[in-house]
């Protein structure tokens, strides 16, 4: 008889994570608390947040929880093949069997780390994929559809927050630069 997946995300956990994304002032602290909280709340091995740099066509790890330094330094995550292109296209990618899935970039390193399955959820802002929220499980994982949907909503919420923070930082830089202009040049500027 086939094992039915059980939903792991409760409304309480969803609300707590969603509230944190909405209210934290410091995005770095939020990211650290988010990956740690996901690991604890959903009893998974590890979690990471990656951002996509379209100029270098590479994913850069922003923060991780539960992974060794050896695994984290395994190599770059270049997006020039199909192994990460699928997730960056905006699709959720579930790797149920890391050892035998050809889409996995570093399968031997993942197995040595004790990773058996992985979920990769795009962090999106509108239709643009900003990065990936990756969750790693040390057991074979049978993912419930409701959990996948919840992770997608949380990742979209995080994408909105990342975009907002980037725009706010840009505005602060413009404001600081404008503040150093001579007064005669600032006439009519509403900063």
mmCIF file of C-alpha atoms in Angstrom:
data_model
loop_
_atom_site.group_PDB
_atom_site.id
_atom_site.type_symbol
_atom_site.label_atom_id
_atom_site.label_comp_id
_atom_site.label_asym_id
_atom_site.label_seq_id
_atom_site.Cartn_x
_atom_site.Cartn_y
_atom_site.Cartn_z
ATOM 1 C CA UNK A 1 0.000 0.000 0.000
ATOM 2 C CA UNK A 2 1.371 3.409 -0.987
ATOM 3 C CA UNK A 3 2.067 5.845 1.833
ATOM 4 C CA UNK A 4 -0.099 8.977 1.743
ATOM 5 C CA UNK A 5 1.662 12.256 2.451
ATOM 6 C CA UNK A 6 0.712 14.135 5.571
ATOM 7 C CA UNK A 7 0.531 17.917 5.561
ATOM 8 C CA UNK A 8 3.233 19.372 7.801
ATOM 9 C CA UNK A 9 2.355 23.049 7.607
ATOM 10 C CA UNK A 10 -0.294 24.132 10.055
ATOM 11 C CA UNK A 11 -2.069 27.459 9.946
ATOM 12 C CA UNK A 12 -0.203 28.441 13.130
ATOM 13 C CA UNK A 13 3.235 27.919 11.528
ATOM 14 C CA UNK A 14 2.144 29.554 8.291
ATOM 15 C CA UNK A 15 0.921 32.626 10.176
ATOM 16 C CA UNK A 16 4.092 32.844 12.276
ATOM 17 C CA UNK A 17 6.392 32.710 9.241
ATOM 18 C CA UNK A 18 4.196 35.078 7.246
ATOM 19 C CA UNK A 19 4.109 37.541 10.151
ATOM 20 C CA UNK A 20 7.911 37.432 10.457
ATOM 21 C CA UNK A 21 8.351 38.157 6.736
ATOM 22 C CA UNK A 22 6.009 41.140 7.045
ATOM 23 C CA UNK A 23 7.392 42.716 10.187
ATOM 24 C CA UNK A 24 11.179 42.203 10.426
ATOM 25 C CA UNK A 25 13.087 45.397 9.709
ATOM 26 C CA UNK A 26 16.409 43.707 8.931
ATOM 27 C CA UNK A 27 16.254 41.371 5.918
ATOM 28 C CA UNK A 28 19.475 39.582 6.938
ATOM 29 C CA UNK A 29 18.097 38.724 10.378
ATOM 30 C CA UNK A 30 14.789 37.714 8.788
ATOM 31 C CA UNK A 31 16.544 35.332 6.378
ATOM 32 C CA UNK A 32 18.483 33.671 9.209
ATOM 33 C CA UNK A 33 15.379 33.252 11.353
ATOM 34 C CA UNK A 34 13.343 32.078 8.366
ATOM 35 C CA UNK A 35 15.628 29.173 7.373
ATOM 36 C CA UNK A 36 16.088 28.117 10.989
ATOM 37 C CA UNK A 37 12.354 28.365 11.663
ATOM 38 C CA UNK A 38 11.460 26.313 8.579
ATOM 39 C CA UNK A 39 13.856 23.563 9.680
ATOM 40 C CA UNK A 40 12.412 23.419 13.187
ATOM 41 C CA UNK A 41 8.743 23.832 12.287
ATOM 42 C CA UNK A 42 8.759 21.219 9.534
ATOM 43 C CA UNK A 43 11.351 18.866 10.998
ATOM 44 C CA UNK A 44 13.648 18.918 7.981
ATOM 45 C CA UNK A 45 17.428 18.657 7.806
ATOM 46 C CA UNK A 46 18.282 22.017 6.266
ATOM 47 C CA UNK A 47 17.072 25.077 4.413
ATOM 48 C CA UNK A 48 18.791 27.681 2.226
ATOM 49 C CA UNK A 49 17.937 30.893 0.453
ATOM 50 C CA UNK A 50 19.656 31.600 -2.870
ATOM 51 C CA UNK A 51 19.438 34.750 -4.976
ATOM 52 C CA UNK A 52 19.887 34.702 -8.729
ATOM 53 C CA UNK A 53 22.427 37.020 -10.368
ATOM 54 C CA UNK A 54 21.394 37.283 -14.008
ATOM 55 C CA UNK A 55 24.641 39.010 -14.965
ATOM 56 C CA UNK A 56 26.740 36.054 -13.822
ATOM 57 C CA UNK A 57 23.974 33.520 -14.487
ATOM 58 C CA UNK A 58 24.611 32.048 -11.061
ATOM 59 C CA UNK A 59 22.788 31.357 -7.813
ATOM 60 C CA UNK A 60 24.413 32.799 -4.697
ATOM 61 C CA UNK A 61 23.647 31.423 -1.258
ATOM 62 C CA UNK A 62 22.404 34.159 1.036
ATOM 63 C CA UNK A 63 21.869 32.041 4.130
ATOM 64 C CA UNK A 64 21.657 28.378 5.156
ATOM 65 C CA UNK A 65 20.777 26.412 8.238
ATOM 66 C CA UNK A 66 21.630 22.764 8.869
ATOM 67 C CA UNK A 67 24.312 22.281 6.202
ATOM 68 C CA UNK A 68 28.022 21.680 6.789
ATOM 69 C CA UNK A 69 30.725 24.022 5.523
ATOM 70 C CA UNK A 70 32.009 21.154 3.363
ATOM 71 C CA UNK A 71 28.673 20.911 1.576
ATOM 72 C CA UNK A 72 28.299 24.680 1.293
ATOM 73 C CA UNK A 73 31.687 24.954 -0.416
ATOM 74 C CA UNK A 74 30.998 22.154 -2.941
ATOM 75 C CA UNK A 75 31.121 24.482 -5.927
ATOM 76 C CA UNK A 76 29.267 27.224 -7.785
ATOM 77 C CA UNK A 77 25.669 26.896 -8.886
ATOM 78 C CA UNK A 78 25.851 28.050 -12.486
ATOM 79 C CA UNK A 79 22.523 28.175 -14.292
ATOM 80 C CA UNK A 80 23.737 27.278 -17.765
ATOM 81 C CA UNK A 81 22.142 23.859 -17.962
ATOM 82 C CA UNK A 82 18.796 22.270 -17.191
ATOM 83 C CA UNK A 83 19.694 21.399 -13.619
ATOM 84 C CA UNK A 84 18.618 24.754 -12.151
ATOM 85 C CA UNK A 85 16.929 26.307 -15.165
ATOM 86 C CA UNK A 86 13.664 24.498 -14.356
ATOM 87 C CA UNK A 87 13.395 26.062 -10.897
ATOM 88 C CA UNK A 88 14.379 29.509 -12.152
ATOM 89 C CA UNK A 89 11.620 29.314 -14.749
ATOM 90 C CA UNK A 90 9.223 29.750 -11.838
ATOM 91 C CA UNK A 91 8.334 26.096 -11.302
ATOM 92 C CA UNK A 92 8.524 24.230 -8.022
ATOM 93 C CA UNK A 93 10.984 21.363 -8.372
ATOM 94 C CA UNK A 94 10.769 18.378 -6.060
ATOM 95 C CA UNK A 95 13.699 15.939 -5.977
ATOM 96 C CA UNK A 96 12.251 12.914 -4.231
ATOM 97 C CA UNK A 97 15.334 10.718 -4.724
ATOM 98 C CA UNK A 98 18.562 12.765 -4.775
ATOM 99 C CA UNK A 99 20.776 9.792 -5.566
ATOM 100 C CA UNK A 100 18.961 8.857 -8.780
ATOM 101 C CA UNK A 101 17.692 12.215 -10.044
ATOM 102 C CA UNK A 102 19.678 13.476 -13.026
ATOM 103 C CA UNK A 103 18.629 17.080 -12.330
ATOM 104 C CA UNK A 104 20.727 17.227 -9.130
ATOM 105 C CA UNK A 105 23.900 19.243 -9.662
ATOM 106 C CA UNK A 106 26.046 17.673 -6.909
ATOM 107 C CA UNK A 107 24.453 14.282 -6.072
ATOM 108 C CA UNK A 108 27.521 12.678 -4.460
ATOM 109 C CA UNK A 109 28.042 15.658 -2.160
ATOM 110 C CA UNK A 110 24.338 15.680 -1.277
ATOM 111 C CA UNK A 111 24.401 11.980 -0.380
ATOM 112 C CA UNK A 112 27.558 12.474 1.716
ATOM 113 C CA UNK A 113 25.726 15.304 3.512
ATOM 114 C CA UNK A 114 22.836 12.944 4.275
ATOM 115 C CA UNK A 115 20.346 14.637 1.955
ATOM 116 C CA UNK A 116 17.802 12.200 0.535
ATOM 117 C CA UNK A 117 15.247 14.585 -0.985
ATOM 118 C CA UNK A 118 14.944 18.287 -1.735
ATOM 119 C CA UNK A 119 12.297 20.861 -2.566
ATOM 120 C CA UNK A 120 13.237 23.951 -4.568
ATOM 121 C CA UNK A 121 10.663 26.767 -4.526
ATOM 122 C CA UNK A 122 11.122 29.893 -6.643
ATOM 123 C CA UNK A 123 11.237 33.208 -4.780
ATOM 124 C CA UNK A 124 9.256 35.408 -7.125
ATOM 125 C CA UNK A 125 8.226 39.025 -7.507
ATOM 126 C CA UNK A 126 5.418 39.238 -10.034
ATOM 127 C CA UNK A 127 6.647 37.015 -12.866
ATOM 128 C CA UNK A 128 10.372 37.438 -12.100
ATOM 129 C CA UNK A 129 12.240 34.733 -10.220
ATOM 130 C CA UNK A 130 14.616 36.413 -7.770
ATOM 131 C CA UNK A 131 16.031 33.244 -6.263
ATOM 132 C CA UNK A 132 15.209 29.920 -4.664
ATOM 133 C CA UNK A 133 14.107 28.670 -1.271
ATOM 134 C CA UNK A 134 15.575 25.170 -0.963
ATOM 135 C CA UNK A 135 14.568 22.671 1.688
ATOM 136 C CA UNK A 136 16.594 19.517 2.279
ATOM 137 C CA UNK A 137 15.328 16.360 3.951
ATOM 138 C CA UNK A 138 17.419 13.536 5.385
ATOM 139 C CA UNK A 139 14.650 10.991 4.737
ATOM 140 C CA UNK A 140 12.675 10.109 1.645
ATOM 141 C CA UNK A 141 10.065 12.849 1.593
ATOM 142 C CA UNK A 142 6.534 12.432 0.390
ATOM 143 C CA UNK A 143 5.383 15.989 -0.092
ATOM 144 C CA UNK A 144 1.770 16.989 0.481
ATOM 145 C CA UNK A 145 0.315 19.314 -2.153
ATOM 146 C CA UNK A 146 -0.908 21.759 0.524
ATOM 147 C CA UNK A 147 2.632 22.079 1.895
ATOM 148 C CA UNK A 148 3.993 22.816 -1.569
ATOM 149 C CA UNK A 149 1.315 25.493 -2.054
ATOM 150 C CA UNK A 150 2.107 27.029 1.341
ATOM 151 C CA UNK A 151 5.828 27.184 0.576
ATOM 152 C CA UNK A 152 5.013 28.897 -2.742
ATOM 153 C CA UNK A 153 2.949 31.562 -0.979
ATOM 154 C CA UNK A 154 5.673 32.146 1.631
ATOM 155 C CA UNK A 155 8.366 32.356 -1.074
ATOM 156 C CA UNK A 156 6.271 34.894 -3.022
ATOM 157 C CA UNK A 157 5.837 36.902 0.179
ATOM 158 C CA UNK A 158 9.609 36.775 0.692
ATOM 159 C CA UNK A 159 10.126 37.907 -2.926
ATOM 160 C CA UNK A 160 7.937 40.944 -2.296
ATOM 161 C CA UNK A 161 9.951 41.740 0.815
ATOM 162 C CA UNK A 162 13.299 41.360 -0.991
ATOM 163 C CA UNK A 163 12.145 43.636 -3.808
ATOM 164 C CA UNK A 164 10.802 46.223 -1.340
ATOM 165 C CA UNK A 165 14.070 46.233 0.597
ATOM 166 C CA UNK A 166 16.082 46.643 -2.614
ATOM 167 C CA UNK A 167 13.972 49.595 -3.729
ATOM 168 C CA UNK A 168 14.176 51.188 -0.279
ATOM 169 C CA UNK A 169 17.970 50.812 -0.253
ATOM 170 C CA UNK A 170 18.181 52.327 -3.746
ATOM 171 C CA UNK A 171 16.020 55.274 -2.707
ATOM 172 C CA UNK A 172 18.207 55.874 0.362
ATOM 173 C CA UNK A 173 21.331 55.924 -1.863
ATOM 174 C CA UNK A 174 19.702 58.419 -4.238
ATOM 175 C CA UNK A 175 18.595 60.546 -1.299
ATOM 176 C CA UNK A 176 22.118 60.528 0.183
ATOM 177 C CA UNK A 177 23.646 61.431 -3.185
ATOM 178 C CA UNK A 178 21.129 64.215 -3.707
ATOM 179 C CA UNK A 179 21.924 65.529 -0.241
ATOM 180 C CA UNK A 180 25.473 66.294 -1.358
ATOM 181 C CA UNK A 181 24.356 68.381 -4.325
ATOM 182 C CA UNK A 182 24.727 72.169 -4.130
ATOM 183 C CA UNK A 183 21.525 73.843 -2.894
ATOM 184 C CA UNK A 184 20.985 75.595 -6.240
ATOM 185 C CA UNK A 185 20.704 72.155 -7.916
ATOM 186 C CA UNK A 186 18.200 70.833 -5.371
ATOM 187 C CA UNK A 187 15.520 73.402 -6.087
ATOM 188 C CA UNK A 188 12.312 71.644 -7.041
ATOM 189 C CA UNK A 189 13.420 68.204 -5.811
ATOM 190 C CA UNK A 190 11.077 66.655 -3.259
ATOM 191 C CA UNK A 191 13.478 64.471 -1.275
#
